[in-house]
């Protein structure tokens, strides 16, 4: 049916009003997720991310500063975290010694999982805290059960997200990332949040399998080189201050605020 010019103007104004009103209504979770994905696909990406076919099927097809991000290990693999030969294979006692923790330190164990490191750090910081962060509720449930059993009162389980570990601002002395960083869906956002959580003298201890060593029996996508780690940390304002190579298979890289 034909419309008069006045009717067209009225309809246009009504549509504008309706659109403005709609923007004030809360989005459903599915609608919000769809809108976020649409924006991600249409807006220019200036943060170092790109999407392209996975070079390795163990990756998610998302790249950060040239490195493909690996799939997250689900809670179904929790037993691997607690395997009997882990201490010898990874030199976990050496790692804890190299951290040189003080009794009053607040330590954030990011990607804490079942708490393998959390509950080994806990007695080393009797006057401090261990913030055990994970994004999987199943991991946090297991961690809380162990906390109750061990009566580890200085352990604080925290539910993080894929882009924010929910740490206190300027309240963390040491952030420990053991074989977790390479699986972050949003490494830039996570590390920016972690940087903001550091005290003025705080440090990040990044532990990753050595990409430079072909003899390390881990898939390439689950390894990192010093050069790549330095590049990614520098992008959010962290500088490499120490590279400790006393672990059998992994880098221990210490970063601080620039």
PDB file of C-alpha atoms in Angstrom:
ATOM      1  CA  UNK A   1       0.000   0.000   0.000  1.00  0.00           C
ATOM      2  CA  UNK A   2       1.485   3.453  -0.904  1.00  0.00           C
ATOM      3  CA  UNK A   3       2.389   5.803   1.952  1.00  0.00           C
ATOM      4  CA  UNK A   4       2.236   9.597   2.019  1.00  0.00           C
ATOM      5  CA  UNK A   5       5.477  11.511   2.693  1.00  0.00           C
ATOM      6  CA  UNK A   6       4.168  12.437   6.136  1.00  0.00           C
ATOM      7  CA  UNK A   7       3.494   8.805   6.940  1.00  0.00           C
ATOM      8  CA  UNK A   8       6.997   7.845   5.868  1.00  0.00           C
ATOM      9  CA  UNK A   9       8.510  10.510   8.108  1.00  0.00           C
ATOM     10  CA  UNK A  10       6.354   9.357  11.017  1.00  0.00           C
ATOM     11  CA  UNK A  11       7.314   5.721  10.494  1.00  0.00           C
ATOM     12  CA  UNK A  12      11.001   6.608  10.293  1.00  0.00           C
ATOM     13  CA  UNK A  13      10.808   8.552  13.542  1.00  0.00           C
ATOM     14  CA  UNK A  14       8.890   5.730  15.180  1.00  0.00           C
ATOM     15  CA  UNK A  15      11.516   3.245  14.059  1.00  0.00           C
ATOM     16  CA  UNK A  16      14.288   5.434  15.451  1.00  0.00           C
ATOM     17  CA  UNK A  17      12.439   5.766  18.741  1.00  0.00           C
ATOM     18  CA  UNK A  18      11.849   2.026  18.941  1.00  0.00           C
ATOM     19  CA  UNK A  19      15.495   1.336  18.187  1.00  0.00           C
ATOM     20  CA  UNK A  20      16.612   3.745  20.915  1.00  0.00           C
ATOM     21  CA  UNK A  21      14.202   2.169  23.377  1.00  0.00           C
ATOM     22  CA  UNK A  22      15.376  -1.326  22.470  1.00  0.00           C
ATOM     23  CA  UNK A  23      18.968  -0.354  23.320  1.00  0.00           C
ATOM     24  CA  UNK A  24      17.895   0.273  26.903  1.00  0.00           C
ATOM     25  CA  UNK A  25      16.566  -3.251  27.354  1.00  0.00           C
ATOM     26  CA  UNK A  26      18.830  -5.952  28.821  1.00  0.00           C
ATOM     27  CA  UNK A  27      20.089  -8.441  26.273  1.00  0.00           C
ATOM     28  CA  UNK A  28      19.613 -12.133  26.814  1.00  0.00           C
ATOM     29  CA  UNK A  29      22.825 -14.121  27.284  1.00  0.00           C
ATOM     30  CA  UNK A  30      22.537 -15.638  23.801  1.00  0.00           C
ATOM     31  CA  UNK A  31      21.800 -12.260  22.183  1.00  0.00           C
ATOM     32  CA  UNK A  32      24.733 -10.642  23.958  1.00  0.00           C
ATOM     33  CA  UNK A  33      27.058 -13.421  22.860  1.00  0.00           C
ATOM     34  CA  UNK A  34      25.858 -13.110  19.269  1.00  0.00           C
ATOM     35  CA  UNK A  35      26.314  -9.331  19.307  1.00  0.00           C
ATOM     36  CA  UNK A  36      29.822  -9.699  20.733  1.00  0.00           C
ATOM     37  CA  UNK A  37      30.750 -12.172  18.016  1.00  0.00           C
ATOM     38  CA  UNK A  38      29.307  -9.912  15.289  1.00  0.00           C
ATOM     39  CA  UNK A  39      31.311  -6.967  16.567  1.00  0.00           C
ATOM     40  CA  UNK A  40      34.443  -9.080  16.732  1.00  0.00           C
ATOM     41  CA  UNK A  41      34.013 -10.026  13.105  1.00  0.00           C
ATOM     42  CA  UNK A  42      33.239  -6.531  11.803  1.00  0.00           C
ATOM     43  CA  UNK A  43      35.436  -4.184  13.844  1.00  0.00           C
ATOM     44  CA  UNK A  44      39.095  -3.759  12.822  1.00  0.00           C
ATOM     45  CA  UNK A  45      41.393  -5.744  15.105  1.00  0.00           C
ATOM     46  CA  UNK A  46      44.233  -3.673  16.527  1.00  0.00           C
ATOM     47  CA  UNK A  47      45.189  -5.795  19.518  1.00  0.00           C
ATOM     48  CA  UNK A  48      47.395  -8.415  17.872  1.00  0.00           C
ATOM     49  CA  UNK A  49      44.709 -11.042  17.342  1.00  0.00           C
ATOM     50  CA  UNK A  50      43.781 -12.698  14.079  1.00  0.00           C
ATOM     51  CA  UNK A  51      41.669 -15.650  13.038  1.00  0.00           C
ATOM     52  CA  UNK A  52      42.721 -18.081  10.332  1.00  0.00           C
ATOM     53  CA  UNK A  53      42.694 -21.837   9.779  1.00  0.00           C
ATOM     54  CA  UNK A  54      44.608 -23.683  12.498  1.00  0.00           C
ATOM     55  CA  UNK A  55      48.147 -24.689  11.583  1.00  0.00           C
ATOM     56  CA  UNK A  56      47.837 -27.274  14.350  1.00  0.00           C
ATOM     57  CA  UNK A  57      44.521 -29.004  15.061  1.00  0.00           C
ATOM     58  CA  UNK A  58      45.335 -28.774  18.772  1.00  0.00           C
ATOM     59  CA  UNK A  59      44.833 -25.009  18.431  1.00  0.00           C
ATOM     60  CA  UNK A  60      41.664 -22.927  18.324  1.00  0.00           C
ATOM     61  CA  UNK A  61      42.329 -21.123  15.041  1.00  0.00           C
ATOM     62  CA  UNK A  62      43.003 -17.874  16.878  1.00  0.00           C
ATOM     63  CA  UNK A  63      46.450 -16.291  16.845  1.00  0.00           C
ATOM     64  CA  UNK A  64      48.068 -13.717  19.097  1.00  0.00           C
ATOM     65  CA  UNK A  65      51.143 -11.903  17.812  1.00  0.00           C
ATOM     66  CA  UNK A  66      51.734 -14.791  15.420  1.00  0.00           C
ATOM     67  CA  UNK A  67      51.309 -17.613  17.970  1.00  0.00           C
ATOM     68  CA  UNK A  68      48.365 -19.980  17.693  1.00  0.00           C
ATOM     69  CA  UNK A  69      46.469 -20.382  20.963  1.00  0.00           C
ATOM     70  CA  UNK A  70      46.081 -23.958  22.209  1.00  0.00           C
ATOM     71  CA  UNK A  71      42.893 -25.644  23.372  1.00  0.00           C
ATOM     72  CA  UNK A  72      42.322 -25.540  27.139  1.00  0.00           C
ATOM     73  CA  UNK A  73      42.824 -28.789  28.998  1.00  0.00           C
ATOM     74  CA  UNK A  74      39.451 -29.639  30.516  1.00  0.00           C
ATOM     75  CA  UNK A  75      38.789 -30.847  34.049  1.00  0.00           C
ATOM     76  CA  UNK A  76      38.638 -34.385  32.628  1.00  0.00           C
ATOM     77  CA  UNK A  77      42.430 -34.244  32.514  1.00  0.00           C
ATOM     78  CA  UNK A  78      42.802 -33.393  36.207  1.00  0.00           C
ATOM     79  CA  UNK A  79      44.588 -36.668  36.956  1.00  0.00           C
ATOM     80  CA  UNK A  80      47.460 -35.593  34.677  1.00  0.00           C
ATOM     81  CA  UNK A  81      48.069 -32.609  36.949  1.00  0.00           C
ATOM     82  CA  UNK A  82      48.477 -34.896  39.932  1.00  0.00           C
ATOM     83  CA  UNK A  83      50.515 -37.645  38.210  1.00  0.00           C
ATOM     84  CA  UNK A  84      53.049 -39.356  40.434  1.00  0.00           C
ATOM     85  CA  UNK A  85      56.100 -38.513  38.329  1.00  0.00           C
ATOM     86  CA  UNK A  86      55.327 -34.822  37.885  1.00  0.00           C
ATOM     87  CA  UNK A  87      57.665 -33.675  40.642  1.00  0.00           C
ATOM     88  CA  UNK A  88      60.638 -35.440  39.079  1.00  0.00           C
ATOM     89  CA  UNK A  89      59.665 -34.750  35.448  1.00  0.00           C
ATOM     90  CA  UNK A  90      59.150 -31.012  35.895  1.00  0.00           C
ATOM     91  CA  UNK A  91      61.440 -30.339  38.829  1.00  0.00           C
ATOM     92  CA  UNK A  92      58.602 -28.775  40.813  1.00  0.00           C
ATOM     93  CA  UNK A  93      60.698 -28.520  43.995  1.00  0.00           C
ATOM     94  CA  UNK A  94      63.308 -26.602  42.026  1.00  0.00           C
ATOM     95  CA  UNK A  95      60.642 -24.249  40.720  1.00  0.00           C
ATOM     96  CA  UNK A  96      59.323 -23.493  44.189  1.00  0.00           C
ATOM     97  CA  UNK A  97      62.832 -22.844  45.440  1.00  0.00           C
ATOM     98  CA  UNK A  98      63.611 -20.517  42.525  1.00  0.00           C
ATOM     99  CA  UNK A  99      60.520 -18.427  43.306  1.00  0.00           C
ATOM    100  CA  UNK A 100      62.171 -17.305  46.567  1.00  0.00           C
ATOM    101  CA  UNK A 101      58.893 -16.598  48.264  1.00  0.00           C
ATOM    102  CA  UNK A 102      58.666 -14.558  51.454  1.00  0.00           C
ATOM    103  CA  UNK A 103      56.378 -15.641  54.320  1.00  0.00           C
ATOM    104  CA  UNK A 104      54.168 -12.578  53.808  1.00  0.00           C
ATOM    105  CA  UNK A 105      53.776 -12.874  50.019  1.00  0.00           C
ATOM    106  CA  UNK A 106      50.409 -12.885  48.306  1.00  0.00           C
ATOM    107  CA  UNK A 107      50.750 -15.383  45.467  1.00  0.00           C
ATOM    108  CA  UNK A 108      48.274 -15.890  42.639  1.00  0.00           C
ATOM    109  CA  UNK A 109      48.291 -19.370  41.113  1.00  0.00           C
ATOM    110  CA  UNK A 110      46.620 -18.813  37.723  1.00  0.00           C
ATOM    111  CA  UNK A 111      45.069 -21.904  36.186  1.00  0.00           C
ATOM    112  CA  UNK A 112      45.441 -23.570  39.573  1.00  0.00           C
ATOM    113  CA  UNK A 113      43.532 -26.670  38.510  1.00  0.00           C
ATOM    114  CA  UNK A 114      43.411 -29.182  41.351  1.00  0.00           C
ATOM    115  CA  UNK A 115      45.875 -27.109  43.377  1.00  0.00           C
ATOM    116  CA  UNK A 116      49.117 -28.999  42.738  1.00  0.00           C
ATOM    117  CA  UNK A 117      51.173 -25.844  43.243  1.00  0.00           C
ATOM    118  CA  UNK A 118      48.658 -24.013  45.424  1.00  0.00           C
ATOM    119  CA  UNK A 119      49.015 -26.452  48.302  1.00  0.00           C
ATOM    120  CA  UNK A 120      52.794 -26.607  47.990  1.00  0.00           C
ATOM    121  CA  UNK A 121      53.017 -22.821  48.099  1.00  0.00           C
ATOM    122  CA  UNK A 122      50.579 -22.456  51.018  1.00  0.00           C
ATOM    123  CA  UNK A 123      53.024 -23.484  53.800  1.00  0.00           C
ATOM    124  CA  UNK A 124      55.743 -21.277  52.268  1.00  0.00           C
ATOM    125  CA  UNK A 125      53.650 -18.127  52.805  1.00  0.00           C
ATOM    126  CA  UNK A 126      52.178 -18.668  56.310  1.00  0.00           C
ATOM    127  CA  UNK A 127      51.559 -14.942  56.804  1.00  0.00           C
ATOM    128  CA  UNK A 128      50.427 -14.386  53.224  1.00  0.00           C
ATOM    129  CA  UNK A 129      47.831 -15.876  50.896  1.00  0.00           C
ATOM    130  CA  UNK A 130      47.531 -18.092  47.856  1.00  0.00           C
ATOM    131  CA  UNK A 131      44.861 -16.940  45.430  1.00  0.00           C
ATOM    132  CA  UNK A 132      43.972 -20.087  43.495  1.00  0.00           C
ATOM    133  CA  UNK A 133      42.353 -18.994  40.225  1.00  0.00           C
ATOM    134  CA  UNK A 134      40.611 -21.207  37.692  1.00  0.00           C
ATOM    135  CA  UNK A 135      37.788 -20.774  35.174  1.00  0.00           C
ATOM    136  CA  UNK A 136      36.413 -24.311  35.543  1.00  0.00           C
ATOM    137  CA  UNK A 137      33.970 -24.861  38.446  1.00  0.00           C
ATOM    138  CA  UNK A 138      34.903 -28.554  38.587  1.00  0.00           C
ATOM    139  CA  UNK A 139      38.543 -27.673  39.279  1.00  0.00           C
ATOM    140  CA  UNK A 140      37.542 -25.215  41.991  1.00  0.00           C
ATOM    141  CA  UNK A 141      35.310 -27.811  43.625  1.00  0.00           C
ATOM    142  CA  UNK A 142      38.234 -30.249  43.850  1.00  0.00           C
ATOM    143  CA  UNK A 143      40.463 -27.466  45.128  1.00  0.00           C
ATOM    144  CA  UNK A 144      38.042 -26.489  47.894  1.00  0.00           C
ATOM    145  CA  UNK A 145      37.768 -30.104  49.022  1.00  0.00           C
ATOM    146  CA  UNK A 146      41.547 -30.305  49.332  1.00  0.00           C
ATOM    147  CA  UNK A 147      41.661 -26.966  51.141  1.00  0.00           C
ATOM    148  CA  UNK A 148      39.185 -28.241  53.753  1.00  0.00           C
ATOM    149  CA  UNK A 149      41.014 -31.548  54.130  1.00  0.00           C
ATOM    150  CA  UNK A 150      44.407 -29.864  54.618  1.00  0.00           C
ATOM    151  CA  UNK A 151      42.949 -26.946  56.608  1.00  0.00           C
ATOM    152  CA  UNK A 152      44.857 -24.574  54.373  1.00  0.00           C
ATOM    153  CA  UNK A 153      43.248 -21.392  55.675  1.00  0.00           C
ATOM    154  CA  UNK A 154      45.458 -19.080  53.626  1.00  0.00           C
ATOM    155  CA  UNK A 155      44.217 -20.525  50.323  1.00  0.00           C
ATOM    156  CA  UNK A 156      41.529 -18.452  48.603  1.00  0.00           C
ATOM    157  CA  UNK A 157      39.819 -20.102  45.591  1.00  0.00           C
ATOM    158  CA  UNK A 158      38.777 -17.583  42.936  1.00  0.00           C
ATOM    159  CA  UNK A 159      36.547 -18.035  39.904  1.00  0.00           C
ATOM    160  CA  UNK A 160      38.152 -16.273  36.961  1.00  0.00           C
ATOM    161  CA  UNK A 161      36.972 -15.700  33.412  1.00  0.00           C
ATOM    162  CA  UNK A 162      38.726 -16.162  30.087  1.00  0.00           C
ATOM    163  CA  UNK A 163      39.683 -12.481  30.109  1.00  0.00           C
ATOM    164  CA  UNK A 164      40.024 -11.589  33.800  1.00  0.00           C
ATOM    165  CA  UNK A 165      41.421 -13.562  36.757  1.00  0.00           C
ATOM    166  CA  UNK A 166      39.586 -11.255  39.212  1.00  0.00           C
ATOM    167  CA  UNK A 167      42.656 -10.436  41.270  1.00  0.00           C
ATOM    168  CA  UNK A 168      42.832  -7.474  43.684  1.00  0.00           C
ATOM    169  CA  UNK A 169      44.332  -4.328  42.167  1.00  0.00           C
ATOM    170  CA  UNK A 170      47.972  -3.786  43.207  1.00  0.00           C
ATOM    171  CA  UNK A 171      47.631  -6.555  45.762  1.00  0.00           C
ATOM    172  CA  UNK A 172      49.677  -9.490  44.423  1.00  0.00           C
ATOM    173  CA  UNK A 173      53.410 -10.040  44.992  1.00  0.00           C
ATOM    174  CA  UNK A 174      53.903 -13.074  42.732  1.00  0.00           C
ATOM    175  CA  UNK A 175      51.744 -14.344  39.867  1.00  0.00           C
ATOM    176  CA  UNK A 176      52.534 -17.939  38.914  1.00  0.00           C
ATOM    177  CA  UNK A 177      51.549 -19.273  35.476  1.00  0.00           C
ATOM    178  CA  UNK A 178      52.564 -22.906  34.994  1.00  0.00           C
ATOM    179  CA  UNK A 179      51.829 -24.327  31.519  1.00  0.00           C
ATOM    180  CA  UNK A 180      48.647 -22.220  31.387  1.00  0.00           C
ATOM    181  CA  UNK A 181      49.407 -19.011  29.502  1.00  0.00           C
ATOM    182  CA  UNK A 182      49.617 -20.630  26.050  1.00  0.00           C
ATOM    183  CA  UNK A 183      45.977 -21.746  26.472  1.00  0.00           C
ATOM    184  CA  UNK A 184      44.544 -18.311  27.327  1.00  0.00           C
ATOM    185  CA  UNK A 185      41.746 -17.381  24.906  1.00  0.00           C
ATOM    186  CA  UNK A 186      42.456 -13.706  25.592  1.00  0.00           C
ATOM    187  CA  UNK A 187      46.126 -13.470  26.570  1.00  0.00           C
ATOM    188  CA  UNK A 188      46.325  -9.704  26.073  1.00  0.00           C
ATOM    189  CA  UNK A 189      43.337  -8.970  28.317  1.00  0.00           C
ATOM    190  CA  UNK A 190      44.393 -11.522  30.932  1.00  0.00           C
ATOM    191  CA  UNK A 191      47.938 -10.237  31.168  1.00  0.00           C
ATOM    192  CA  UNK A 192      46.802  -6.625  31.323  1.00  0.00           C
ATOM    193  CA  UNK A 193      44.577  -7.552  34.285  1.00  0.00           C
ATOM    194  CA  UNK A 194      47.443  -9.481  35.867  1.00  0.00           C
ATOM    195  CA  UNK A 195      49.780  -6.537  35.398  1.00  0.00           C
ATOM    196  CA  UNK A 196      47.278  -4.292  37.167  1.00  0.00           C
ATOM    197  CA  UNK A 197      47.184  -6.723  40.093  1.00  0.00           C
ATOM    198  CA  UNK A 198      50.912  -6.479  40.806  1.00  0.00           C
ATOM    199  CA  UNK A 199      52.309  -4.561  43.742  1.00  0.00           C
ATOM    200  CA  UNK A 200      55.075  -2.051  42.852  1.00  0.00           C
ATOM    201  CA  UNK A 201      57.677  -4.801  43.373  1.00  0.00           C
ATOM    202  CA  UNK A 202      55.457  -7.621  42.097  1.00  0.00           C
ATOM    203  CA  UNK A 203      56.561 -10.149  39.493  1.00  0.00           C
ATOM    204  CA  UNK A 204      55.112 -12.633  37.065  1.00  0.00           C
ATOM    205  CA  UNK A 205      56.672 -16.109  36.977  1.00  0.00           C
ATOM    206  CA  UNK A 206      55.892 -17.613  33.567  1.00  0.00           C
ATOM    207  CA  UNK A 207      56.619 -21.335  33.219  1.00  0.00           C
ATOM    208  CA  UNK A 208      56.339 -22.871  29.742  1.00  0.00           C
ATOM    209  CA  UNK A 209      57.925 -25.842  27.987  1.00  0.00           C
ATOM    210  CA  UNK A 210      60.943 -24.827  25.891  1.00  0.00           C
ATOM    211  CA  UNK A 211      60.052 -24.374  22.238  1.00  0.00           C
ATOM    212  CA  UNK A 212      63.750 -24.089  21.423  1.00  0.00           C
ATOM    213  CA  UNK A 213      64.377 -27.692  22.514  1.00  0.00           C
ATOM    214  CA  UNK A 214      63.037 -30.332  20.119  1.00  0.00           C
ATOM    215  CA  UNK A 215      63.888 -33.039  22.671  1.00  0.00           C
ATOM    216  CA  UNK A 216      61.190 -31.860  25.072  1.00  0.00           C
ATOM    217  CA  UNK A 217      58.413 -34.443  24.441  1.00  0.00           C
ATOM    218  CA  UNK A 218      55.529 -31.969  24.272  1.00  0.00           C
ATOM    219  CA  UNK A 219      53.520 -30.889  21.221  1.00  0.00           C
ATOM    220  CA  UNK A 220      54.874 -27.687  19.685  1.00  0.00           C
ATOM    221  CA  UNK A 221      51.679 -25.742  20.330  1.00  0.00           C
ATOM    222  CA  UNK A 222      52.123 -26.365  24.073  1.00  0.00           C
ATOM    223  CA  UNK A 223      55.610 -24.831  24.091  1.00  0.00           C
ATOM    224  CA  UNK A 224      56.871 -21.252  24.051  1.00  0.00           C
ATOM    225  CA  UNK A 225      60.173 -19.639  23.151  1.00  0.00           C
ATOM    226  CA  UNK A 226      61.787 -16.913  25.231  1.00  0.00           C
ATOM    227  CA  UNK A 227      61.570 -14.539  22.271  1.00  0.00           C
ATOM    228  CA  UNK A 228      57.821 -15.069  21.855  1.00  0.00           C
ATOM    229  CA  UNK A 229      57.145 -14.788  25.588  1.00  0.00           C
ATOM    230  CA  UNK A 230      59.164 -11.576  25.786  1.00  0.00           C
ATOM    231  CA  UNK A 231      57.275 -10.141  22.814  1.00  0.00           C
ATOM    232  CA  UNK A 232      53.847 -10.902  24.249  1.00  0.00           C
ATOM    233  CA  UNK A 233      54.635  -9.609  27.724  1.00  0.00           C
ATOM    234  CA  UNK A 234      56.189  -6.418  26.335  1.00  0.00           C
ATOM    235  CA  UNK A 235      52.928  -5.737  24.470  1.00  0.00           C
ATOM    236  CA  UNK A 236      51.173  -5.079  27.789  1.00  0.00           C
ATOM    237  CA  UNK A 237      54.029  -3.408  29.646  1.00  0.00           C
ATOM    238  CA  UNK A 238      55.998  -6.222  31.291  1.00  0.00           C
ATOM    239  CA  UNK A 239      59.760  -6.644  30.860  1.00  0.00           C
ATOM    240  CA  UNK A 240      61.842  -9.786  31.223  1.00  0.00           C
ATOM    241  CA  UNK A 241      64.180  -9.416  34.207  1.00  0.00           C
ATOM    242  CA  UNK A 242      65.384 -12.988  34.645  1.00  0.00           C
ATOM    243  CA  UNK A 243      65.483 -16.232  32.664  1.00  0.00           C
ATOM    244  CA  UNK A 244      66.007 -19.237  34.922  1.00  0.00           C
ATOM    245  CA  UNK A 245      66.941 -22.449  33.098  1.00  0.00           C
ATOM    246  CA  UNK A 246      67.364 -24.856  36.017  1.00  0.00           C
ATOM    247  CA  UNK A 247      64.143 -26.787  35.315  1.00  0.00           C
ATOM    248  CA  UNK A 248      64.454 -30.037  33.320  1.00  0.00           C
ATOM    249  CA  UNK A 249      62.119 -29.088  30.448  1.00  0.00           C
ATOM    250  CA  UNK A 250      60.634 -25.642  31.047  1.00  0.00           C
ATOM    251  CA  UNK A 251      61.594 -21.992  30.988  1.00  0.00           C
ATOM    252  CA  UNK A 252      61.061 -20.034  34.197  1.00  0.00           C
ATOM    253  CA  UNK A 253      60.798 -16.427  33.071  1.00  0.00           C
ATOM    254  CA  UNK A 254      60.421 -13.545  35.505  1.00  0.00           C
ATOM    255  CA  UNK A 255      58.657 -10.391  34.324  1.00  0.00           C
ATOM    256  CA  UNK A 256      58.087  -7.079  36.071  1.00  0.00           C
ATOM    257  CA  UNK A 257      56.381  -3.798  35.232  1.00  0.00           C
ATOM    258  CA  UNK A 258      58.271  -1.657  32.717  1.00  0.00           C
TER     259      UNK A 258
END
